[in-house]
Coordinates of C-alpha atoms in Angstrom, one line a residue:
M1208 CA 63.7 87.1 74.9
N1209 CA 64.8 87.0 71.8
L1210 CA 67.4 85.0 70.0
T1211 CA 69.7 87.1 70.2
R1212 CA 69.5 88.2 73.7
L1213 CA 69.5 84.1 74.2
S1214 CA 72.4 83.7 72.0
Y1215 CA 74.6 85.9 73.7
I1216 CA 73.6 84.0 77.0
F1217 CA 74.6 80.7 75.0
L1218 CA 77.8 82.4 74.5
F1219 CA 78.6 82.6 77.6
F1220 CA 78.3 79.5 78.4
T1221 CA 80.0 78.1 75.7
I1222 CA 82.7 80.1 76.4
L1223 CA 82.7 79.1 80.1
L1224 CA 82.6 75.5 78.6
G1225 CA 85.8 76.4 76.2
L1226 CA 87.5 77.9 78.9
G1227 CA 86.8 74.9 81.9
I1228 CA 88.6 72.5 79.1
R1229 CA 91.7 74.5 78.4
V1230 CA 92.9 75.2 81.7
Y1231 CA 91.9 71.6 83.3
N1232 CA 95.6 70.5 84.2
L1233 CA 96.8 73.4 82.8
D1234 CA 99.8 73.0 84.4
K1235 CA 100.0 69.4 85.5
H1236 CA 102.5 67.8 82.8
G1237 CA 106.1 69.9 82.8
I1238 CA 107.0 72.0 79.7
F1239 CA 108.8 70.9 76.6
L1240 CA 111.9 71.6 74.6
D1241 CA 109.6 74.4 72.0
E1242 CA 108.4 75.8 75.5
K1243 CA 111.3 76.1 77.1
A1244 CA 112.8 77.4 74.4
T1245 CA 109.9 79.9 74.1
I1246 CA 110.2 81.3 78.0
L1247 CA 113.9 81.8 77.6
I1248 CA 113.6 83.8 74.3
S1249 CA 111.0 86.0 76.1
Q1250 CA 113.2 86.6 78.1
G1251 CA 116.1 87.6 76.0
M1252 CA 117.9 84.5 76.8
A1253 CA 119.1 82.3 73.6
L1254 CA 119.2 78.1 73.9
E1255 CA 122.8 77.0 75.3
G1256 CA 123.5 80.7 76.4
N1257 CA 124.9 82.7 74.2
S1258 CA 122.9 86.0 75.3
Q1259 CA 124.6 85.4 78.5
K1260 CA 128.5 85.2 78.1
N1261 CA 128.6 86.8 81.5
C1262 CA 127.3 84.2 82.8
F1263 CA 128.5 80.8 80.8
Y1264 CA 131.2 81.9 78.6
T1265 CA 133.4 84.5 80.0
V1266 CA 136.9 82.8 80.4
G1267 CA 138.2 81.9 83.1
K1268 CA 135.2 82.0 84.7
S1269 CA 133.3 79.0 86.2
T1270 CA 130.5 80.0 88.2
F1271 CA 128.1 82.2 88.0
T1272 CA 124.9 83.1 90.1
P1273 CA 121.0 83.9 89.3
K1274 CA 122.1 87.7 89.4
E1275 CA 124.2 87.2 87.1
F1276 CA 121.8 85.1 84.9
W1277 CA 118.7 87.6 85.3
A1278 CA 121.3 90.1 84.3
E1279 CA 119.3 93.1 82.4
K1280 CA 119.5 92.1 78.1
N1281 CA 119.5 94.6 75.7
L1282 CA 117.8 94.4 71.9
D1283 CA 120.3 92.9 70.8
D1284 CA 120.5 90.1 72.9
F1285 CA 116.5 89.3 72.2
Y1286 CA 117.7 89.7 68.2
D1287 CA 120.0 87.2 69.3
S1288 CA 117.8 84.7 71.5
I1289 CA 115.1 84.0 68.5
R1290 CA 117.5 83.9 66.0
R1291 CA 119.4 81.0 67.6
S1292 CA 116.2 79.6 69.6
D1293 CA 113.6 79.8 66.9
I1294 CA 114.9 80.9 63.6
G1295 CA 114.2 84.2 63.9
N1296 CA 109.9 83.4 64.1
S1297 CA 107.8 85.2 66.3
P1298 CA 109.0 88.7 67.6
F1299 CA 105.2 89.8 68.0
Y1300 CA 104.2 87.4 70.3
Y1301 CA 107.6 87.1 72.4
L1302 CA 107.1 90.9 73.0
V1303 CA 103.5 89.8 74.1
L1304 CA 105.1 86.6 76.1
H1305 CA 107.6 89.2 77.8
N1306 CA 104.8 91.8 78.9
W1307 CA 102.7 88.7 80.1
I1308 CA 105.5 87.2 82.5
K1309 CA 105.8 90.7 83.4
A1310 CA 102.6 90.7 84.9
F1311 CA 101.7 87.7 86.1
G1312 CA 104.8 85.7 86.3
I1313 CA 106.7 82.4 85.4
S1314 CA 104.6 79.4 86.6
D1315 CA 103.9 77.1 83.8
Y1316 CA 100.2 77.9 84.6
S1317 CA 100.0 81.5 83.6
I1318 CA 102.5 81.5 80.5
R1319 CA 100.0 78.8 79.2
F1320 CA 97.1 81.0 80.3
L1321 CA 98.0 83.3 77.3
S1322 CA 97.1 80.5 74.7
V1323 CA 94.4 79.8 76.8
F1324 CA 93.3 83.6 76.4
F1325 CA 93.6 83.6 72.7
S1326 CA 92.4 80.7 72.5
C1327 CA 88.9 81.1 73.8
L1328 CA 89.0 84.9 72.4
T1329 CA 89.2 83.4 69.0
I1330 CA 85.7 81.2 69.6
I1331 CA 84.3 85.2 70.6
L1332 CA 85.5 86.2 67.5
L1333 CA 84.2 83.6 65.1
F1334 CA 80.9 84.4 67.0
F1335 CA 80.7 87.3 65.7
F1336 CA 82.7 86.9 62.6
I1337 CA 79.4 84.2 61.4
K1338 CA 76.9 87.1 62.8
E1339 CA 78.1 89.6 60.2
H1340 CA 79.1 88.0 57.5
L1341 CA 77.0 84.5 57.2
N1342 CA 73.7 86.3 59.0
N1343 CA 72.9 83.3 61.3
L1344 CA 73.2 82.6 65.1
K1345 CA 72.1 79.6 65.0
L1346 CA 75.6 78.8 62.5
A1347 CA 77.4 81.4 65.2
L1348 CA 76.7 79.0 68.1
L1349 CA 77.1 75.6 66.7
A1350 CA 80.6 76.9 65.1
C1351 CA 81.3 78.1 68.5
I1352 CA 80.6 75.2 70.7
L1353 CA 82.2 72.7 67.9
M1354 CA 85.7 75.1 68.1
A1355 CA 85.1 75.1 71.7
I1356 CA 85.5 70.7 72.1
E1357 CA 88.0 71.2 68.8
P1358 CA 91.0 68.8 69.9
F1359 CA 93.3 70.8 67.9
F1360 CA 92.7 74.0 69.6
I1361 CA 92.6 72.6 72.9
A1362 CA 95.8 70.9 72.5
I1363 CA 97.4 74.4 71.2
S1364 CA 96.0 76.0 73.9
Q1365 CA 98.5 74.3 76.7
Q1366 CA 101.4 75.2 75.2
T1367 CA 103.5 78.4 75.4
R1368 CA 103.4 78.8 71.8
N1369 CA 102.4 81.4 69.4
Y1370 CA 99.4 79.3 67.7
S1371 CA 96.7 80.3 69.5
M1372 CA 97.6 83.7 69.5
S1373 CA 98.4 83.3 65.3
F1374 CA 95.0 81.7 65.2
F1375 CA 93.2 84.5 66.3
L1376 CA 95.0 87.8 64.5
T1377 CA 94.8 85.4 61.4
L1378 CA 90.8 85.6 61.6
L1379 CA 90.5 88.4 62.7
A1380 CA 92.4 89.9 59.7
T1381 CA 90.0 87.6 57.6
H1382 CA 87.4 89.5 59.4
I1383 CA 88.7 92.7 58.3
F1384 CA 89.5 91.8 55.2
L1385 CA 85.4 90.8 54.6
K1386 CA 84.6 94.3 56.2
I1387 CA 86.5 96.1 53.1
I1388 CA 85.4 94.3 50.8
K1389 CA 81.0 94.9 51.6
N1390 CA 82.1 98.3 52.2
E1391 CA 83.6 98.8 48.7
E1392 CA 81.0 96.8 47.4
T1393 CA 78.2 99.6 49.0
E1394 CA 80.1 102.2 47.9
I1395 CA 81.8 103.5 51.4
K1396 CA 85.0 105.4 51.1
S1397 CA 86.8 104.9 54.3
L1398 CA 90.3 104.1 54.9
K1399 CA 90.4 103.3 58.7
L1400 CA 89.9 99.4 57.6
Y1401 CA 92.8 99.3 55.6
W1402 CA 95.2 101.0 57.9
F1403 CA 93.6 98.1 60.6
Y1404 CA 94.2 95.6 58.2
G1405 CA 97.4 96.3 57.1
I1406 CA 98.7 96.8 60.9
L1407 CA 97.2 93.1 61.8
S1408 CA 99.1 92.2 58.2
A1409 CA 102.5 93.0 60.1
L1410 CA 101.3 91.5 63.6
C1411 CA 100.4 88.0 61.8
L1412 CA 103.8 87.9 60.0
L1413 CA 105.6 89.1 63.2
S1414 CA 103.9 86.1 64.9
H1415 CA 104.1 83.8 62.5
F1416 CA 105.7 83.7 59.0
L1417 CA 103.5 80.7 57.6
T1418 CA 100.3 83.0 58.2
A1419 CA 101.2 84.4 54.7
T1420 CA 99.4 81.8 53.1
V1421 CA 96.1 83.7 55.0
F1422 CA 97.2 86.9 52.7
M1423 CA 98.1 85.1 49.8
V1424 CA 94.7 83.6 49.7
H1425 CA 93.2 87.1 50.2
G1426 CA 95.2 87.8 47.4
L1427 CA 93.2 85.2 45.2
Y1428 CA 89.8 86.2 46.6
V1429 CA 90.6 89.9 45.0
L1430 CA 91.5 88.5 41.8
L1431 CA 88.7 86.3 41.1
F1432 CA 85.6 88.1 42.5
V1433 CA 86.6 91.5 43.0
R1434 CA 85.8 94.1 40.3
K1435 CA 85.6 97.4 42.5
S1436 CA 88.7 99.5 41.5
R1437 CA 89.8 100.5 45.0
P1438 CA 90.9 97.0 46.5
W1439 CA 92.7 96.2 44.2
Y1440 CA 95.0 99.1 44.6
L1441 CA 95.2 100.3 48.1
L1442 CA 95.2 96.3 49.6
P1443 CA 98.3 95.8 48.2
S1444 CA 99.6 99.0 49.4
F1445 CA 98.5 98.9 53.3
L1446 CA 99.9 95.0 53.3
M1447 CA 103.2 97.1 52.3
I1448 CA 103.2 98.2 56.6
G1449 CA 103.1 94.1 57.4
G1450 CA 105.6 93.9 54.1
I1451 CA 107.9 96.7 55.8
A1452 CA 107.6 95.4 58.7
F1453 CA 108.5 91.3 57.4
G1454 CA 111.5 93.3 55.4
Y1455 CA 113.4 95.2 58.7
W1456 CA 112.9 92.1 60.8
I1457 CA 114.6 90.1 58.3
T1458 CA 116.9 92.1 57.0
Y1459 CA 118.3 94.0 60.6
G1460 CA 116.6 92.6 63.4
G1461 CA 116.3 88.6 65.0
G1462 CA 115.5 87.0 61.7
D1463 CA 118.6 88.1 59.3
Y1464 CA 119.8 84.7 58.9
T1465 CA 115.7 83.1 58.8
F1466 CA 116.7 82.1 55.5
Q1467 CA 120.0 81.0 55.9
T1468 CA 118.6 78.5 59.2
L1469 CA 115.4 77.4 57.1
N1470 CA 118.1 75.8 54.3
Y1471 CA 120.3 74.4 56.8
Q1472 CA 117.5 72.4 58.2
A1473 CA 116.4 71.2 55.3
K1474 CA 119.3 69.7 54.8
I1475 CA 119.6 68.7 57.7
Y1476 CA 116.1 66.7 57.5
Y1477 CA 117.2 65.9 54.0
T1478 CA 120.2 63.6 55.1
Q1479 CA 118.1 62.1 58.1
A1480 CA 115.3 61.2 56.2
H1481 CA 117.3 59.5 53.0
L1482 CA 119.2 57.5 55.8
N1483 CA 119.0 54.0 55.4
P1484 CA 118.2 52.3 58.0
N1485 CA 116.2 55.7 59.1
P1486 CA 115.9 56.8 63.0
H1487 CA 113.7 59.0 62.2
A1488 CA 111.2 57.1 60.2
G1489 CA 107.7 58.1 60.4
Y1490 CA 108.5 61.6 61.7
I1491 CA 111.4 62.4 59.0
D1492 CA 110.4 60.6 55.5
P1493 CA 111.5 61.3 52.4
A1494 CA 108.8 63.6 49.9
T1495 CA 107.4 60.3 47.8
V1496 CA 104.4 60.7 47.1
K1497 CA 103.8 57.6 48.9
N1498 CA 104.6 59.4 52.0
V1499 CA 103.6 62.5 51.4
T1500 CA 99.5 61.3 50.9
K1501 CA 100.4 58.7 54.4
K1502 CA 100.9 62.0 56.4
A1503 CA 99.0 64.2 54.5
I1504 CA 95.4 62.6 54.6
P1505 CA 95.0 62.9 58.5
I1506 CA 95.9 66.2 58.6
F1507 CA 92.9 66.9 55.6
T1508 CA 90.4 64.5 57.5
D1509 CA 91.3 66.3 61.2
L1510 CA 91.1 69.0 59.7
F1511 CA 86.9 68.5 60.1
I1512 CA 85.3 68.1 63.2
S1513 CA 83.1 65.5 61.7
M1514 CA 86.0 63.2 60.8
N1515 CA 88.6 63.6 63.6
N1516 CA 90.6 60.9 63.9
L1517 CA 89.4 58.8 61.2
T1518 CA 92.2 57.6 59.8
A1519 CA 93.1 55.6 62.5
N1520 CA 90.6 53.6 63.7
M1521 CA 90.4 52.5 59.9
V1522 CA 91.2 48.7 59.7
G1523 CA 90.9 46.4 57.2
K1524 CA 90.1 46.7 53.3
K1525 CA 87.0 45.0 52.9
N1526 CA 85.3 47.5 55.9
I1527 CA 87.0 50.6 53.9
L1528 CA 85.4 49.6 50.4
L1529 CA 82.0 48.7 51.8
A1530 CA 82.0 51.9 54.4
L1531 CA 83.3 54.3 50.2
A1532 CA 80.2 51.9 48.6
I1533 CA 77.8 53.1 51.1
T1534 CA 78.7 56.3 50.9
V1535 CA 78.2 56.6 47.3
F1536 CA 75.1 54.6 47.3
S1537 CA 74.0 57.7 50.1
I1538 CA 74.9 60.4 48.1
F1539 CA 73.4 59.4 44.7
S1540 CA 69.8 58.6 47.0
L1541 CA 70.1 61.8 48.6
W1542 CA 70.4 63.5 44.8
K1543 CA 67.7 61.4 43.7
F1544 CA 65.3 62.5 46.9
K1545 CA 66.3 66.2 45.9
K1546 CA 65.1 65.8 42.7
T1547 CA 61.8 63.9 43.5
Q1548 CA 61.4 64.5 46.6
E1549 CA 60.0 60.5 48.0
K1550 CA 61.5 60.2 51.1
W1551 CA 61.6 56.5 50.5
W1552 CA 65.3 57.8 49.1
L1553 CA 65.8 58.8 52.9
F1554 CA 64.5 55.4 54.4
S1555 CA 66.5 53.4 51.9
I1556 CA 70.0 55.5 53.4
I1557 CA 68.9 54.0 57.0
G1558 CA 68.3 51.1 56.1
V1559 CA 71.8 50.2 54.1
N1560 CA 73.8 52.2 57.1
M1561 CA 72.2 50.0 59.7
V1562 CA 72.9 47.1 57.5
G1563 CA 76.4 48.1 57.1
F1564 CA 76.5 48.6 60.7
F1565 CA 76.0 44.9 61.5
V1566 CA 78.3 44.0 58.8
Y1567 CA 81.7 45.8 59.7
S1568 CA 83.9 43.5 61.5
T1569 CA 85.5 46.7 63.5
A1570 CA 85.4 50.1 64.0
K1571 CA 82.1 50.3 63.0
W1572 CA 80.5 53.5 64.2
Q1573 CA 83.9 55.3 62.8
H1574 CA 83.1 53.5 59.0
L1575 CA 79.6 55.2 59.8
E1576 CA 81.6 58.6 60.3
I1577 CA 82.4 58.1 56.6
V1578 CA 79.3 58.0 54.8
N1579 CA 78.1 60.7 57.3
G1580 CA 80.8 62.9 56.4
G1581 CA 80.3 62.2 52.6
M1582 CA 76.7 62.9 53.5
L1583 CA 77.6 66.4 55.1
F1584 CA 80.1 67.2 52.1
Y1585 CA 77.2 66.2 49.8
L1586 CA 74.6 69.1 51.6
F1587 CA 77.3 71.3 51.6
I1588 CA 77.3 70.9 47.9
E1589 CA 73.4 71.9 47.7
Y1590 CA 73.6 75.0 50.5
W1591 CA 76.7 76.1 47.9
R1592 CA 74.0 75.7 44.8
N1593 CA 71.3 77.3 46.4
T1594 CA 73.3 80.1 47.1
K1595 CA 72.0 83.4 45.5
E1596 CA 75.1 85.0 43.8
G1597 CA 77.0 87.8 45.0
I1598 CA 78.8 88.3 48.5
A1599 CA 77.7 85.6 50.5
K1600 CA 78.2 82.4 47.9
K1601 CA 82.1 84.3 47.2
Q1602 CA 82.2 83.7 50.9
L1603 CA 81.6 80.3 50.6
W1604 CA 85.0 80.3 48.1
L1605 CA 86.9 82.4 50.4
F1606 CA 86.5 79.9 53.1
L1607 CA 86.6 76.6 50.7
F1608 CA 90.2 78.5 49.8
L1609 CA 91.3 79.7 53.5
T1610 CA 90.5 75.4 54.6
L1611 CA 92.5 73.9 52.0
V1612 CA 95.2 76.0 50.6
P1613 CA 97.8 76.3 53.4
T1614 CA 97.8 72.5 54.2
I1615 CA 98.2 72.7 50.3
F1616 CA 101.1 75.2 50.4
L1617 CA 102.6 72.8 53.0
I1618 CA 102.6 69.6 51.0
I1619 CA 104.4 71.9 47.4
M1620 CA 106.9 72.8 50.3
T1621 CA 107.4 69.5 51.1
F1622 CA 108.0 68.2 47.8
K1623 CA 110.6 71.0 47.3
N1624 CA 112.5 70.5 50.4
G1625 CA 112.6 66.3 49.9
H1626 CA 111.2 66.2 53.8
T1627 CA 107.7 64.8 55.5
F1628 CA 109.2 67.1 58.5
G1629 CA 106.9 70.2 58.5
L1630 CA 104.1 68.7 57.0
T1631 CA 102.3 68.8 60.3
Q1632 CA 98.8 70.3 61.6
R1633 CA 99.8 72.9 63.5
Y1634 CA 101.6 75.0 60.4
S1635 CA 98.5 75.1 59.1
G1636 CA 95.9 75.4 62.0
F1637 CA 94.8 78.5 60.7
S1638 CA 92.2 77.0 58.6
F1639 CA 90.5 75.8 61.0
P1640 CA 88.1 78.5 61.9
Y1641 CA 87.1 77.9 58.3
S1642 CA 86.3 74.6 58.4
I1643 CA 84.5 74.1 61.6
I1644 CA 81.7 76.9 59.3
L1645 CA 82.2 74.0 56.4
V1646 CA 80.9 71.7 59.0
S1647 CA 78.7 74.0 60.7
I1648 CA 76.7 74.7 57.2
A1649 CA 76.2 71.4 56.7
L1650 CA 74.9 70.1 59.9
L1651 CA 72.3 72.6 59.6
S1652 CA 71.3 72.2 56.0
A1653 CA 70.4 68.7 57.3
N1654 CA 67.6 70.2 59.1
Q1655 CA 65.9 72.3 57.2
T1656 CA 66.2 70.3 54.1
I1657 CA 66.0 66.3 54.3
K1658 CA 63.9 65.6 57.6
P1659 CA 63.9 63.2 58.7
L1660 CA 67.6 61.6 57.9
N1661 CA 68.5 64.8 59.7
Y1662 CA 68.2 62.6 63.1
F1663 CA 70.2 59.9 61.5
I1664 CA 72.6 62.2 61.0
W1665 CA 73.0 64.1 64.2
V1666 CA 73.0 60.8 66.0
V1667 CA 75.9 59.6 63.8
F1668 CA 77.9 63.4 64.7
G1669 CA 77.2 63.4 68.6
V1670 CA 78.5 59.6 68.2
Q1671 CA 81.6 60.8 66.7
L1672 CA 81.6 63.6 69.6
L1673 CA 81.8 61.0 71.9
F1674 CA 85.0 59.7 70.2
V1675 CA 86.2 63.5 70.4
G1676 CA 85.7 63.8 73.8
K1677 CA 87.9 60.6 74.5
T1678 CA 90.3 62.2 72.4
I1679 CA 89.9 65.4 74.6
K1680 CA 90.7 63.1 77.5
N1681 CA 94.2 61.9 75.8
V1682 CA 94.8 65.2 75.0
L1683 CA 94.0 66.7 78.9
N1684 CA 95.8 63.5 80.3
D1685 CA 99.7 64.1 78.0
E1686 CA 98.7 60.5 76.7
S1687 CA 98.0 62.0 72.5
L1688 CA 100.9 60.8 70.0
K1689 CA 99.2 63.4 68.0
Y1690 CA 98.9 66.4 69.4
N1691 CA 100.7 66.3 72.2
Y1692 CA 103.8 64.6 70.6
R1693 CA 103.7 61.3 73.3
D1694 CA 101.7 58.8 74.2
K1695 CA 102.7 58.7 77.8
A1696 CA 102.0 61.9 80.0
R1697 CA 104.9 63.8 80.9
V1698 CA 105.0 64.6 84.9
E1699 CA 104.8 68.4 86.4
N1700 CA 107.9 70.2 85.5
P1701 CA 110.8 69.4 87.6
Y1702 CA 112.9 72.4 87.7
P1703 CA 110.7 74.5 89.7
K1704 CA 110.7 72.1 92.5
I1705 CA 114.6 71.8 91.8
A1706 CA 115.0 75.9 92.0
L1707 CA 112.6 75.4 95.0
E1708 CA 114.4 73.0 97.4
L1709 CA 117.8 75.0 96.3
T1710 CA 116.4 78.1 97.8
K1711 CA 115.8 76.3 100.5
Q1712 CA 119.0 74.1 101.6
Y1713 CA 121.0 76.6 99.8
Q1714 CA 123.4 78.3 102.6
T1715 CA 126.8 81.2 101.9
G1716 CA 130.2 78.7 101.0
D1717 CA 127.8 76.3 98.8
T1718 CA 127.8 75.5 95.1
I1719 CA 125.3 74.3 93.1
V1720 CA 126.0 72.1 90.7
Y1721 CA 124.4 71.1 87.0
P1722 CA 124.7 68.5 84.8
S1723 CA 125.2 69.0 81.0
Y1724 CA 123.6 66.5 79.0
L1725 CA 124.3 66.8 75.0
K1726 CA 122.2 65.3 72.6
T1727 CA 123.7 63.5 70.0
F1728 CA 120.9 64.6 67.2
Y1729 CA 120.5 68.3 67.3
E1730 CA 117.5 69.3 64.8
G1731 CA 118.4 71.4 62.4
D1732 CA 119.8 74.3 64.8
S1733 CA 123.1 75.3 63.3
Y1734 CA 123.8 77.4 66.1
V1735 CA 124.2 74.5 69.1
N1736 CA 125.1 71.2 66.6
S1737 CA 128.6 71.1 68.0
I1738 CA 128.6 72.7 71.3
K1739 CA 130.9 70.6 73.9
R1740 CA 129.0 71.9 77.0
S1741 CA 125.2 72.1 77.9
V1742 CA 124.2 74.9 79.7
L1743 CA 120.2 74.8 79.5
D1744 CA 119.5 72.4 82.5
A1745 CA 120.8 75.3 83.8
Q1746 CA 118.8 77.5 82.5
Y1747 CA 115.8 76.0 82.9
V1748 CA 116.6 75.8 87.3
N1749 CA 117.9 79.7 87.0
L1750 CA 114.2 81.0 85.5
Y1751 CA 112.9 79.8 88.4
L1752 CA 115.7 81.0 91.0
P1753 CA 115.1 84.0 93.1
K1754 CA 116.4 86.7 90.9
D1755 CA 118.9 88.5 92.8
A1756 CA 120.1 85.7 94.8
E1757 CA 123.9 85.3 95.2
F1758 CA 123.8 81.6 94.9
I1759 CA 127.0 80.4 93.1
Q1760 CA 126.3 77.8 90.5
T1761 CA 128.9 75.8 87.7
I1762 CA 128.4 73.2 85.2
D1763 CA 130.3 69.6 85.8
N1764 CA 131.2 68.3 82.3
K1765 CA 131.3 65.1 83.2
E1766 CA 127.5 65.0 84.9
V1767 CA 124.9 64.4 82.8
N1768 CA 121.9 63.8 85.0
K1769 CA 121.7 65.1 88.1
V1770 CA 121.7 68.2 90.0
I1771 CA 123.9 68.5 93.4
L1772 CA 124.3 70.8 95.9
R1773 CA 127.9 70.7 97.5
K1774 CA 128.3 71.6 100.8
K1775 CA 131.1 74.2 101.6
D1776 CA 132.4 71.2 103.7
G1777 CA 132.6 69.0 100.4
K1778 CA 129.7 67.1 101.3
R1779 CA 127.0 66.3 97.8
I1780 CA 123.1 66.2 98.3
E1781 CA 121.2 65.0 95.6
I1782 CA 118.3 67.5 94.7
F1783 CA 117.2 65.7 91.2
D1784 CA 118.3 62.7 88.9
L1785 CA 116.7 64.2 85.3
K1786 CA 117.4 60.7 84.0
G1787 CA 118.0 61.3 80.7
D1788 CA 115.3 61.8 78.4
T1789 CA 113.1 60.8 81.4
F1790 CA 112.3 64.5 82.9
R1791 CA 114.1 66.6 79.7
Y1792 CA 110.6 66.8 77.4

């Protein structure tokens, strides 16, 4: 069996691995606020019901039914829901999710599986991306395995949000971009890929605004490395497809208040960050060099699976200084080996690291990973230096830019806005496929150039993967503060259970009574920061009630937590107690 056929078999099992991890506990933990907003938006419903005035805001009318809740929505309702509930972002994703729910239902498993689907597609796409542009099947397979077990991708794939689809689309856009450049270099004149690229730019921008950073990098690549004339005028011309689509959306569609809302949010977060004392310290801080550095370093290190979560385990200045000193020695020894080919330099690296392992007072393996990361960086530089000039070397620049620029852009915007709220991994997650490629290149370079030290590097990396496995376990158990935004697991979504119980017990003449739970601080939401009555719990339950039901429902402004079924004889049955924030994730 040839290598190509074996690689496809291996890819198949890699996809099964990635799929199995991603669907594990997929619906065990309840949906959180962003996911709730996502579901509502996909159905043309704004948070707090502005697009459902017939239900919640008709003068003199205090009751509503599921049938009224599910009344047909028009295009303006969808625009209003996106405008009010997601600053006008991601209309293409909501269109896809709307039709996905039509086909597969609204259960937590179903809606999250859309993200799983795109996450697994991204693994497949990465294989063909590397196979075509780097012509290395082993590299493609290794990168796919690393993507399958990357904790960030796993966590994002278990959320009903646009990110998994955006990551797939941006990788596909880069794939088409490189095919265009190669065609031009080989004098293949065709506009088909240009059209595809232009359409992809529109889909990306309408999936998430920050996908623009990927196209910025494409432009930088053309500026630095492309000397053929056609891409200089054809790429901007076809990118106008995305520009026109985005321009229409922010002018006439649901994004017409996007920039206004972003400015409002910036002011809100800036005010919160500069409160003294700051109730959101560690989450929303002033954008000082110290605060930004503290928040940015874990984002950069976690981009590389070989250094995932290391900053959280680094304890003690002496340990860190020792690890850095050994890293410098190890890199120097690798350099000397490259010059002299004397293998005792390689054995000296192993010896020094063994001594360091016993000297570290804590997190021994994690400090070894710092050294390993340094050596992998050196190996990548060596691979870079040994790569002949041409498209292959230019591509390495592209991968490096795509790895770093999205996060650098976030840092610049953080300083501009004066707060750290938006400096988060998910907003620069487009970088992960390329950082995975860089790590995979370095690992395979170890096998080719520094035997027998490569065994040491792979053993240490293997131990790192055990720590990555522990992180994955925390993600799947909903106990990762970094990836799940909490360290205490959520229970299953209570709202479908409430809806099921109400459907079982409701009889003609009864009234369902929902609580009104008002938060004192709505994070940057200019539309709901002054409401007097919340209809959110009513919205969430009605998503799971029969669409044609005539159940009489109302909202009790004085009740905060309990969903009550008030029988026609006046008896009150408590259906569920949401207990403040306990079940409102």
